[in-house]
Coordinates of C-alpha atoms and ligand atoms in Angstrom, one line a residue:
M1150 CA 37.8 10.0 16.6
L1151 CA 34.1 9.8 16.9
L1152 CA 32.6 11.6 19.8
W1153 CA 29.1 11.1 21.1
A1154 CA 27.2 14.1 22.5
G1155 CA 23.7 15.1 23.4
F1156 CA 22.9 17.9 20.9
A1157 CA 25.8 19.5 19.2
C1158 CA 28.8 17.3 18.8
C1159 CA 31.5 19.8 18.0
A1160 CA 32.3 23.5 18.1
S1161 CA 31.3 24.1 14.5
P1162 CA 28.4 26.5 14.3
G1163 CA 25.3 24.9 12.8
C1164 CA 26.5 21.3 13.6
Y1165 CA 23.8 19.3 15.3
N1166 CA 24.9 15.8 14.3
S1167 CA 24.5 13.2 16.9
I1168 CA 27.7 11.5 15.7
C1169 CA 30.6 13.8 15.4
M1170 CA 31.3 14.2 11.7
F1171 CA 34.7 15.3 10.4
R1172 CA 35.3 19.0 10.7
K1173 CA 37.9 19.1 7.9
V1174 CA 38.7 16.8 5.0
L1175 CA 41.6 17.0 2.6
I1176 CA 41.1 16.2 -1.0
A1177 CA 44.1 14.3 -2.4
N1178 CA 43.2 15.1 -6.0
R1179 CA 42.7 17.9 -8.6
G1180 CA 40.5 18.9 -11.4
E1181 CA 36.7 18.3 -11.7
I1182 CA 36.6 15.5 -9.0
A1183 CA 38.3 17.7 -6.4
V1184 CA 35.7 20.4 -7.2
R1185 CA 32.9 17.8 -7.0
V1186 CA 34.0 16.6 -3.5
I1187 CA 34.5 20.2 -2.2
R1188 CA 30.9 21.0 -3.2
T1189 CA 29.5 18.2 -1.1
L1190 CA 31.8 18.9 1.9
R1191 CA 30.5 22.5 1.8
E1192 CA 26.9 21.3 1.8
M1193 CA 27.7 19.1 4.8
G1194 CA 29.3 22.0 6.7
I1195 CA 32.8 20.3 6.6
G1196 CA 35.9 22.3 5.8
S1197 CA 37.9 21.5 2.8
V1198 CA 41.7 21.4 2.3
A1199 CA 43.0 21.4 -1.4
V1200 CA 46.4 20.2 -2.4
Y1201 CA 48.1 21.4 -5.6
S1202 CA 51.1 21.2 -7.8
D1203 CA 52.8 24.3 -9.3
P1204 CA 50.8 24.3 -12.6
D1205 CA 47.6 23.9 -10.6
R1206 CA 48.2 26.9 -8.3
T1207 CA 45.4 28.9 -10.0
S1208 CA 43.1 25.9 -10.6
L1209 CA 39.5 25.9 -9.5
H1210 CA 39.8 23.3 -6.8
V1211 CA 42.4 25.5 -5.0
R1212 CA 40.1 28.6 -5.4
M1213 CA 37.1 26.7 -4.1
A1214 CA 38.6 25.0 -1.1
D1215 CA 38.7 26.6 2.3
E1216 CA 42.4 26.0 2.6
A1217 CA 45.1 24.9 0.3
E1218 CA 48.6 23.4 0.5
R1219 CA 51.3 23.1 -2.2
L1220 CA 52.6 19.6 -2.9
G1221 CA 55.4 20.2 -5.4
P1222 CA 56.2 20.6 -9.1
G1223 CA 54.0 19.4 -11.9
P1224 CA 54.9 15.8 -12.4
S1225 CA 52.4 13.6 -10.5
A1226 CA 55.3 11.6 -8.9
E1227 CA 56.5 14.9 -7.3
S1228 CA 53.0 16.1 -6.2
Y1229 CA 49.7 14.2 -6.3
L1230 CA 51.5 10.8 -5.8
R1231 CA 53.6 12.0 -2.8
I1232 CA 52.0 10.1 0.1
D1233 CA 54.4 11.8 2.6
R1234 CA 53.6 15.3 1.5
I1235 CA 49.9 14.7 1.4
L1236 CA 49.9 13.3 5.0
D1237 CA 52.0 16.2 6.1
A1238 CA 49.5 18.6 4.6
A1239 CA 46.6 16.8 6.3
R1240 CA 48.4 17.1 9.7
K1241 CA 49.4 20.7 9.2
H1242 CA 45.8 21.7 8.4
G1243 CA 44.2 19.5 10.9
A1244 CA 42.2 17.4 8.4
E1245 CA 40.7 14.3 10.0
A1246 CA 40.0 12.4 6.8
I1247 CA 41.3 12.3 3.2
H1248 CA 39.1 11.9 0.1
P1249 CA 41.3 10.4 -2.7
G1250 CA 38.9 11.0 -5.7
Y1251 CA 39.8 8.8 -8.7
G1252 CA 43.1 8.1 -10.3
F1253 CA 46.3 9.1 -8.5
L1254 CA 46.4 7.4 -5.1
S1255 CA 42.8 6.4 -5.0
E1256 CA 43.5 2.7 -5.5
N1257 CA 46.8 2.5 -3.8
A1258 CA 46.6 0.2 -0.8
D1259 CA 49.8 1.6 0.7
F1260 CA 48.3 5.0 0.8
A1261 CA 45.1 3.7 2.5
A1262 CA 47.3 1.9 5.0
A1263 CA 49.6 5.0 5.5
C1264 CA 46.5 7.1 6.3
E1265 CA 45.4 4.6 8.9
D1266 CA 48.9 4.6 10.5
A1267 CA 48.8 8.4 10.6
G1268 CA 45.4 8.3 12.4
I1269 CA 43.7 9.9 9.4
V1270 CA 40.6 8.3 7.9
F1271 CA 40.8 7.2 4.3
I1272 CA 37.5 7.9 2.7
G1273 CA 37.2 4.5 0.9
P1274 CA 37.6 0.8 1.5
S1275 CA 40.2 -0.9 3.7
A1276 CA 43.8 -1.4 2.4
A1277 CA 43.1 -5.1 2.4
S1278 CA 40.1 -4.8 0.1
I1279 CA 42.0 -2.6 -2.3
R1280 CA 44.8 -5.1 -2.3
A1281 CA 42.4 -8.0 -2.8
M1282 CA 40.9 -6.4 -5.9
G1283 CA 44.2 -4.9 -7.3
S1284 CA 45.4 -8.3 -8.5
K1285 CA 43.0 -9.3 -11.3
T1286 CA 43.5 -13.0 -10.7
A1287 CA 42.9 -12.6 -7.0
A1288 CA 39.7 -10.7 -7.9
R1289 CA 38.7 -13.5 -10.2
R1290 CA 39.2 -16.0 -7.3
T1291 CA 37.2 -13.8 -5.0
A1292 CA 34.4 -13.6 -7.5
I1293 CA 34.4 -17.4 -8.2
A1294 CA 34.4 -18.1 -4.4
A1295 CA 31.4 -15.7 -4.1
G1296 CA 29.5 -17.6 -6.9
A1297 CA 29.7 -14.7 -9.4
P1298 CA 30.0 -15.7 -13.0
V1299 CA 33.5 -15.1 -14.6
V1300 CA 34.7 -15.5 -18.2
P1301 CA 36.3 -18.9 -18.6
G1302 CA 40.0 -18.3 -17.9
T1303 CA 42.8 -19.0 -15.5
D1304 CA 42.8 -17.6 -12.0
Q1305 CA 46.6 -17.9 -11.7
P1306 CA 49.4 -16.4 -13.8
V1307 CA 50.3 -18.7 -16.7
T1308 CA 53.5 -19.8 -18.4
L1309 CA 53.6 -20.1 -22.2
A1310 CA 53.0 -23.8 -22.0
E1311 CA 50.0 -23.4 -19.7
L1312 CA 48.7 -20.7 -22.1
R1313 CA 49.0 -23.1 -25.0
A1314 CA 47.1 -25.8 -23.1
F1315 CA 44.3 -23.4 -22.2
A1316 CA 43.9 -22.3 -25.8
A1317 CA 43.9 -25.9 -27.0
T1318 CA 41.1 -26.8 -24.5
H1319 CA 39.0 -23.7 -24.9
G1320 CA 39.7 -22.7 -28.5
Y1321 CA 40.6 -19.3 -30.0
P1322 CA 40.2 -16.4 -29.8
V1323 CA 41.7 -15.8 -26.3
L1324 CA 42.7 -12.7 -24.6
L1325 CA 45.9 -12.3 -22.6
K1326 CA 45.7 -9.9 -19.7
A1327 CA 48.1 -8.5 -17.1
V1328 CA 47.6 -9.8 -13.6
A1329 CA 48.4 -6.3 -12.2
G1330 CA 46.5 -4.7 -15.1
G1331 CA 43.4 -2.8 -15.7
G1332 CA 42.7 -0.2 -18.4
G1333 CA 43.7 -2.5 -21.2
K1334 CA 47.5 -2.3 -20.9
G1335 CA 49.3 -5.6 -21.4
M1336 CA 46.2 -7.0 -23.2
R1337 CA 46.6 -9.0 -26.4
R1338 CA 44.0 -10.7 -28.5
V1339 CA 45.3 -14.1 -29.9
D1340 CA 43.4 -15.7 -32.9
S1341 CA 45.6 -18.6 -33.6
E1342 CA 48.4 -20.9 -32.3
D1343 CA 51.1 -19.2 -34.4
E1344 CA 50.4 -15.7 -32.8
L1345 CA 50.6 -17.1 -29.3
E1346 CA 54.2 -16.9 -28.4
S1347 CA 54.9 -13.4 -29.7
A1348 CA 51.7 -12.1 -28.2
F1349 CA 52.7 -13.6 -24.8
R1350 CA 56.1 -12.0 -24.9
N1351 CA 54.7 -8.6 -26.0
A1352 CA 52.0 -8.7 -23.3
S1353 CA 54.5 -9.7 -20.6
S1354 CA 57.0 -6.9 -21.5
E1355 CA 54.2 -4.3 -21.8
A1356 CA 52.9 -5.4 -18.4
E1357 CA 56.4 -5.3 -16.9
R1358 CA 56.8 -1.7 -18.1
A1359 CA 53.4 -0.5 -17.1
F1360 CA 52.9 -2.3 -13.7
R1361 CA 56.4 -3.7 -12.9
S1362 CA 54.9 -7.2 -13.0
A1363 CA 55.2 -9.3 -16.1
E1364 CA 52.6 -11.8 -14.9
I1365 CA 49.9 -12.7 -17.5
Y1366 CA 46.7 -14.7 -17.3
V1367 CA 44.3 -15.7 -20.0
E1368 CA 40.6 -15.6 -20.7
K1369 CA 38.4 -16.7 -23.5
L1370 CA 37.7 -13.6 -25.7
I1371 CA 34.1 -12.2 -25.7
E1372 CA 33.3 -10.7 -29.0
R1373 CA 31.6 -7.2 -29.1
P1374 CA 30.8 -7.2 -25.4
R1375 CA 29.0 -4.5 -23.6
H1376 CA 30.6 -3.0 -20.5
I1377 CA 28.0 -2.7 -17.8
E1378 CA 29.0 -1.9 -14.2
I1379 CA 27.2 -2.0 -10.9
Q1380 CA 27.6 0.8 -8.3
L1381 CA 27.8 -0.4 -4.7
L1382 CA 27.6 1.3 -1.3
G1383 CA 28.5 -0.6 1.8
D1384 CA 28.9 0.6 5.4
Q1385 CA 31.3 -0.7 8.1
H1386 CA 28.5 -2.6 9.8
G1387 CA 28.0 -5.2 7.1
N1388 CA 25.2 -3.4 5.2
M1389 CA 25.5 -3.2 1.4
V1390 CA 23.2 -2.1 -1.4
H1391 CA 23.6 -1.8 -5.1
L1392 CA 22.6 1.4 -6.9
G1393 CA 22.0 -0.2 -10.2
E1394 CA 24.0 -0.3 -13.4
R1395 CA 25.8 2.1 -15.7
E1396 CA 26.3 1.3 -19.3
C1397 CA 29.9 2.3 -20.3
S1398 CA 30.3 0.5 -23.6
I1399 CA 31.2 3.7 -25.6
Q1400 CA 34.9 3.9 -25.1
R1401 CA 38.0 4.7 -27.1
R1402 CA 41.4 3.2 -26.3
H1403 CA 40.0 2.0 -22.9
Q1404 CA 38.8 5.4 -22.0
K1405 CA 35.0 5.8 -21.4
V1406 CA 33.5 8.7 -23.2
I1407 CA 29.7 8.3 -22.8
E1408 CA 28.0 6.7 -19.8
E1409 CA 24.4 6.2 -19.0
C1410 CA 21.9 4.9 -16.5
P1411 CA 19.9 2.8 -17.0
S1412 CA 21.7 0.6 -19.6
P1413 CA 19.5 0.5 -22.7
L1414 CA 19.9 -3.3 -22.5
V1415 CA 19.0 -3.6 -18.8
A1416 CA 16.0 -1.4 -19.5
L1417 CA 14.7 -4.1 -21.8
Y1418 CA 15.5 -7.0 -19.4
P1419 CA 15.0 -5.5 -15.9
E1420 CA 15.8 -8.8 -14.1
M1421 CA 19.4 -8.3 -15.2
R1422 CA 19.7 -5.4 -12.7
R1423 CA 18.8 -7.5 -9.8
E1424 CA 20.9 -10.5 -11.0
M1425 CA 24.0 -8.4 -11.6
G1426 CA 23.4 -6.3 -8.5
E1427 CA 23.3 -9.4 -6.3
A1428 CA 26.4 -10.9 -8.0
A1429 CA 28.3 -7.7 -7.4
I1430 CA 27.3 -7.5 -3.8
R1431 CA 28.4 -11.2 -3.3
A1432 CA 31.8 -10.5 -4.8
A1433 CA 32.3 -7.3 -2.8
R1434 CA 31.2 -8.9 0.4
A1435 CA 33.7 -11.7 -0.1
A1436 CA 36.4 -9.0 -0.1
G1437 CA 35.1 -7.5 3.1
Y1438 CA 34.3 -4.4 1.1
Y1439 CA 32.9 -1.1 2.4
N1440 CA 32.4 2.5 1.1
A1441 CA 31.6 3.1 -2.6
G1442 CA 32.8 0.6 -5.2
T1443 CA 32.0 -0.6 -8.7
V1444 CA 31.9 -4.1 -10.1
E1445 CA 32.5 -4.2 -13.8
F1446 CA 30.9 -6.9 -16.0
L1447 CA 31.2 -7.9 -19.6
V1448 CA 27.9 -8.8 -21.2
D1449 CA 28.0 -11.0 -24.3
Q1450 CA 25.6 -11.0 -27.2
D1451 CA 23.4 -13.6 -25.5
R1452 CA 23.1 -11.3 -22.5
R1453 CA 25.2 -13.5 -20.2
F1454 CA 27.3 -11.4 -17.8
Y1455 CA 30.7 -12.0 -16.4
F1456 CA 32.6 -10.4 -13.5
L1457 CA 35.5 -8.5 -15.0
E1458 CA 37.1 -6.5 -12.2
M1459 CA 36.2 -4.2 -9.2
N1460 CA 37.1 -0.5 -9.0
T1461 CA 37.7 0.3 -5.3
R1462 CA 36.9 4.0 -5.6
L1463 CA 34.4 6.6 -6.7
Q1464 CA 34.2 6.5 -10.5
V1465 CA 34.3 9.4 -13.0
E1466 CA 30.9 8.5 -14.3
H1467 CA 29.1 8.4 -10.8
P1468 CA 26.8 11.4 -11.7
V1469 CA 24.5 9.3 -13.9
T1470 CA 23.8 7.1 -10.9
E1471 CA 23.3 10.2 -8.7
L1472 CA 20.8 11.7 -11.1
V1473 CA 18.7 8.5 -11.5
T1474 CA 18.8 7.5 -7.8
G1475 CA 18.7 11.0 -6.4
L1476 CA 21.5 10.2 -4.0
D1477 CA 24.8 12.1 -3.4
L1478 CA 27.5 9.4 -3.5
V1479 CA 30.2 11.6 -2.0
R1480 CA 27.9 12.4 1.0
H1481 CA 27.4 8.7 1.6
Q1482 CA 31.2 8.0 1.2
V1483 CA 31.9 10.6 3.9
N1484 CA 29.2 9.3 6.3
I1485 CA 30.3 5.7 5.8
A1486 CA 33.9 6.7 6.5
A1487 CA 32.8 8.4 9.7
G1488 CA 31.3 5.1 10.8
E1489 CA 27.6 5.8 10.1
R1490 CA 25.2 3.1 9.0
L1491 CA 23.6 3.2 5.5
P1492 CA 20.4 5.1 6.0
F1493 CA 18.4 3.0 3.5
T1494 CA 17.8 -0.6 2.5
Q1495 CA 18.0 -2.1 -1.0
E1496 CA 14.2 -2.0 -1.2
E1497 CA 14.3 1.8 -0.7
I1498 CA 16.5 2.4 -3.7
A1499 CA 14.5 3.6 -6.7
W1500 CA 15.5 4.5 -10.2
R1501 CA 13.8 7.2 -12.1
G1502 CA 14.2 8.5 -15.6
S1503 CA 17.4 8.3 -17.7
A1504 CA 20.8 10.1 -17.4
I1505 CA 23.6 10.3 -19.9
E1506 CA 27.0 11.8 -19.3
C1507 CA 29.7 12.8 -21.8
R1508 CA 33.2 13.6 -20.9
I1509 CA 34.4 16.8 -22.4
Y1510 CA 38.1 16.6 -23.1
A1511 CA 40.6 19.1 -24.4
E1512 CA 41.5 17.0 -27.4
D1513 CA 41.0 16.8 -31.2
P1514 CA 38.7 13.9 -32.1
Y1515 CA 39.5 14.4 -35.8
N1516 CA 43.2 14.0 -35.2
D1517 CA 43.3 10.7 -33.3
F1518 CA 42.1 12.3 -30.1
L1519 CA 45.4 14.1 -29.6
P1520 CA 45.4 16.2 -26.3
Y1521 CA 44.9 19.9 -27.0
P1522 CA 45.7 21.8 -23.8
G1523 CA 45.8 25.7 -23.9
K1524 CA 44.2 28.8 -22.6
I1525 CA 40.3 29.0 -22.4
T1526 CA 39.6 32.3 -24.1
R1527 CA 35.8 32.1 -24.0
L1528 CA 33.4 29.9 -22.0
R1529 CA 29.7 29.6 -22.1
R1530 CA 28.0 26.7 -20.5
P1531 CA 24.7 25.0 -21.0
L1532 CA 21.9 25.6 -18.4
G1533 CA 18.3 24.9 -18.3
P1534 CA 16.2 21.8 -17.4
G1535 CA 17.9 18.6 -16.4
V1536 CA 21.5 19.8 -17.0
R1537 CA 24.5 19.1 -14.7
I1538 CA 28.1 20.1 -15.2
D1539 CA 31.0 18.7 -13.1
G1540 CA 33.8 20.9 -14.4
C1541 CA 37.0 22.7 -13.4
I1542 CA 37.5 25.2 -16.1
Y1543 CA 37.0 29.0 -16.2
E1544 CA 37.6 31.7 -18.7
G1545 CA 41.3 32.7 -18.8
W1546 CA 42.5 29.4 -17.2
V1547 CA 45.2 27.5 -19.0
V1548 CA 44.6 23.7 -19.2
P1549 CA 47.8 22.2 -17.9
M1550 CA 49.5 19.7 -20.1
E1551 CA 50.8 17.6 -17.3
Y1552 CA 47.4 15.8 -16.5
D1553 CA 44.5 14.1 -18.1
P1554 CA 42.8 16.8 -20.1
L1555 CA 39.2 16.1 -18.8
L1556 CA 37.6 19.6 -18.7
A1557 CA 34.1 18.8 -17.6
K1558 CA 31.4 16.1 -17.5
L1559 CA 28.1 17.2 -19.0
T1560 CA 25.3 15.0 -17.6
V1561 CA 21.7 15.4 -18.4
W1562 CA 18.6 13.8 -16.8
A1563 CA 15.2 13.3 -18.5
D1564 CA 12.2 11.1 -18.1
T1565 CA 13.2 8.8 -21.0
R1566 CA 16.4 7.9 -22.8
E1567 CA 15.0 9.4 -26.0
H1568 CA 14.4 12.7 -24.2
A1569 CA 17.8 12.6 -22.4
S1570 CA 19.5 12.2 -25.8
E1571 CA 17.6 15.2 -27.2
R1572 CA 18.4 17.2 -24.1
L1573 CA 22.1 16.3 -24.3
I1574 CA 22.2 17.4 -28.0
R1575 CA 20.5 20.7 -27.0
A1576 CA 23.0 21.2 -24.1
L1577 CA 26.1 20.4 -26.3
G1578 CA 24.8 23.0 -28.7
E1579 CA 24.8 25.6 -25.9
Y1580 CA 28.4 24.7 -24.9
D1581 CA 30.9 27.2 -26.3
V1582 CA 34.5 26.7 -25.4
A1583 CA 37.1 28.7 -27.4
G1584 CA 40.9 28.7 -27.3
I1585 CA 41.3 25.0 -27.2
R1586 CA 39.9 22.1 -29.2
T1587 CA 37.3 19.9 -27.6
N1588 CA 35.3 16.8 -28.5
I1589 CA 32.0 18.6 -28.0
A1590 CA 31.0 18.5 -31.8
F1591 CA 32.0 14.8 -31.9
F1592 CA 29.4 14.0 -29.1
R1593 CA 26.6 15.6 -31.1
Q1594 CA 27.4 13.3 -34.0
I1595 CA 27.4 10.2 -31.8
L1596 CA 24.2 11.3 -30.0
E1597 CA 22.5 11.7 -33.5
D1598 CA 23.8 8.3 -34.6
P1599 CA 20.9 5.8 -35.3
E1600 CA 22.8 2.9 -33.7
F1601 CA 23.3 5.0 -30.6
R1602 CA 19.7 6.0 -30.5
A1603 CA 18.6 2.4 -30.9
G1604 CA 20.8 1.5 -27.9
H1605 CA 22.9 -0.9 -29.9
L1606 CA 26.1 -0.4 -27.9
H1607 CA 29.3 -2.5 -27.6
T1608 CA 32.9 -1.8 -26.8
G1609 CA 33.8 -1.5 -30.5
F1610 CA 31.1 1.2 -31.1
I1611 CA 33.5 4.2 -31.7
D1612 CA 35.7 2.3 -34.2
E1613 CA 32.5 1.2 -36.1
F1614 CA 31.1 4.6 -35.8
F1615 CA 34.1 6.1 -37.6
A1616 CA 34.0 3.3 -40.2
R1617 CA 30.3 3.7 -40.8
R1618 CA 30.4 7.5 -41.4
V1619 CA 30.6 8.5 -45.1
P1620 CA 34.3 9.2 -45.6
C1621 CA 35.0 12.9 -45.4
E1622 CA 34.7 14.7 -48.7
A1623 CA 37.7 16.7 -49.8
P1624 CA 37.6 20.2 -48.1
P1625 CA 35.8 22.7 -50.3
D1626 CA 37.9 25.2 -52.2
F1627 CA 38.9 28.6 -50.8
A1628 CA 36.0 30.6 -52.3
T1629 CA 33.4 28.3 -50.7
V1630 CA 35.1 28.5 -47.4
A1631 CA 35.2 32.3 -47.6
V1632 CA 31.5 32.6 -48.3
L1633 CA 30.6 30.2 -45.5
V1634 CA 32.9 32.0 -43.0
A1635 CA 31.1 35.2 -43.8
A1636 CA 27.7 33.6 -43.4
L1637 CA 28.6 32.0 -40.1
H1638 CA 29.9 35.3 -38.8
T1639 CA 26.6 36.9 -39.6
A1640 CA 24.8 34.1 -37.9
R1641 CA 27.0 34.4 -34.8
N1642 CA 26.5 38.1 -34.6
K1643 CA 22.8 37.8 -34.7
A1644 CA 22.6 35.5 -31.7
D1645 CA 25.8 34.2 -30.1
A1646 CA 26.2 30.4 -30.6
A1647 CA 22.9 30.3 -32.4
P1648 CA 22.5 27.1 -34.4
V1649 CA 23.6 27.5 -38.0
A1650 CA 21.4 26.3 -40.8
S1651 CA 22.0 22.6 -41.3
A1652 CA 25.6 22.0 -42.2
A1653 CA 26.3 21.5 -45.9
S1654 CA 28.6 18.5 -45.2
R1655 CA 30.1 16.5 -42.4
W1656 CA 33.4 18.2 -43.1
L1657 CA 31.7 21.6 -42.4
E1658 CA 30.0 20.2 -39.3
A1659 CA 33.3 19.0 -37.9
G1660 CA 35.3 22.0 -38.8
R1661 CA 32.7 24.7 -38.1
G1662 CA 34.1 25.8 -34.8
D1663 CA 37.6 26.0 -36.3
L1664 CA 36.5 28.1 -39.2
L1665 CA 35.4 30.8 -36.8
R1666 CA 38.7 31.0 -35.1
Ligands
MV4_2797 C1 37.7 -8.6 -22.1 C2 37.1 -8.3 -23.4 C3 36.7 -9.4 -24.1 N1 36.8 -10.7 -23.5 N2 37.8 -9.8 -21.7 C4 39.4 -4.1 -21.6 C5 39.9 -3.4 -20.3 C6 40.0 -4.5 -19.3 N3 39.5 -3.9 -18.0 C7 39.1 -5.6 -19.8 N4 38.8 -5.4 -21.1 C8 38.2 -6.3 -21.9 N5 38.2 -7.5 -21.4 C9 37.4 -10.8 -22.4 N6 37.5 -12.1 -21.8 C10 37.1 -7.0 -23.9 C11 37.6 -6.0 -23.2 C12 37.5 -4.7 -23.8 C13 36.8 -3.7 -23.2 C14 36.2 -3.9 -22.0 C15 35.4 -2.9 -21.4 C16 35.3 -1.7 -22.1 C17 36.0 -1.5 -23.3 C18 36.7 -2.5 -23.8 C19 37.3 -2.3 -25.1 C20 38.0 -3.3 -25.6 C21 38.1 -4.5 -25.0

């Protein structure tokens, strides 16, 4: 696979690497992450092969790649999850490596193994590492063996009797979790003995449905935790560094919506970064880990941190780490997969300024975050200092309803968290997406929230944010709306998307975009 040569290692014009880098890489993904990976491949002079399902035939990743291959119909099981078709596409197009992105097959150990069997490099960790971290109890055992702190709990699946015994010893509340889980499915909070049996049965059957494994383990419940994760990069020669933390506490239904680096908490207690970084490296080393990976921690109100799980892939929120460290994680993933050594040591990693990302979804935040796919009829994107967009939408594109409706990630960098918040509010104001509903206006409200600005974050933040807001007043009567619509049209015509004079009420703020349509 790897050829050594004196000056140019391959026939590609402009290639002067001493190690022969891949000439062509297939991206086994879609949407913004496929576009993101293609961009770095292009910078590296590596050809890109996109794969697509029928509804994605006109998607941006297909347009941007050098080559593209159809996988099948819309459902993921018939397209982006078809290991056989993806490997066929890689062989047909002569791709030497596959980047799995996130989601889909990215954490599928069988896929990583199938790539290896086919002589194609999987740009990620070994199948064994993926497997070791896929079982949450196995991951806990690995972390314990590595000396990383874990929440008091069991490191084997439990029976109802064992569960009862655990709760009797450690007290309530406890949290039931699926051994094969992740993402909150099969999770049940239990506050007292009389809830225990039904919670156990419900958790088991939910886990069985979601993961085809009914196994449950139990942990002591941490109240109002923060979710802080550590980014790792390791090569195949035993070198590993951490790239610091990301604060991901702002979630709804186990879906992150805002992520930042540094964590406002770690910024106050800088020794936490080194301690969590070292714990993460120890846990990953114990699993023989290489390539990019993320160790998730829960942090309690006394700032104690606990290993939660490890994500064995590039994360959605990686841009905040890239902006603060100045590194391109995808480039390092590709170099590591090609057998190169990490080109820096831990001491050479530096963190500068503050980055905040928000995930722009086609959804209605004022209607229980219901997905809202459709045709993009108008698109204007923010630009200017410190703004980065990782997106996949364009004017005229129809957001397919088959997949996660993530449209773009808007990430800003500034010298301080305060300035980054101001910049993000400014950039959100420049964003103009018409034809579908998005959560853009919702982010502006969160960014302006005093609790957010103070950095008082925890995993219940969004629920409390909704509860804290003054309940919506009744919609104004028709005459008021008519006058406002006229005024807004005038404002729009003067300068497109110009800020409107301070909204008369929260209802108007929330519904302003809709009134114009
Ligand atoms: C917890 C917890 C509190 N205590 N474990 C949610 C997803 C899964 N990966 C782990 N999760 C949690 N585990 C103990 N012992 C609270 C959560 C949790 C959470 C974690 C991270 C981000 C958002 C969350 C939202 C609700 C609950």
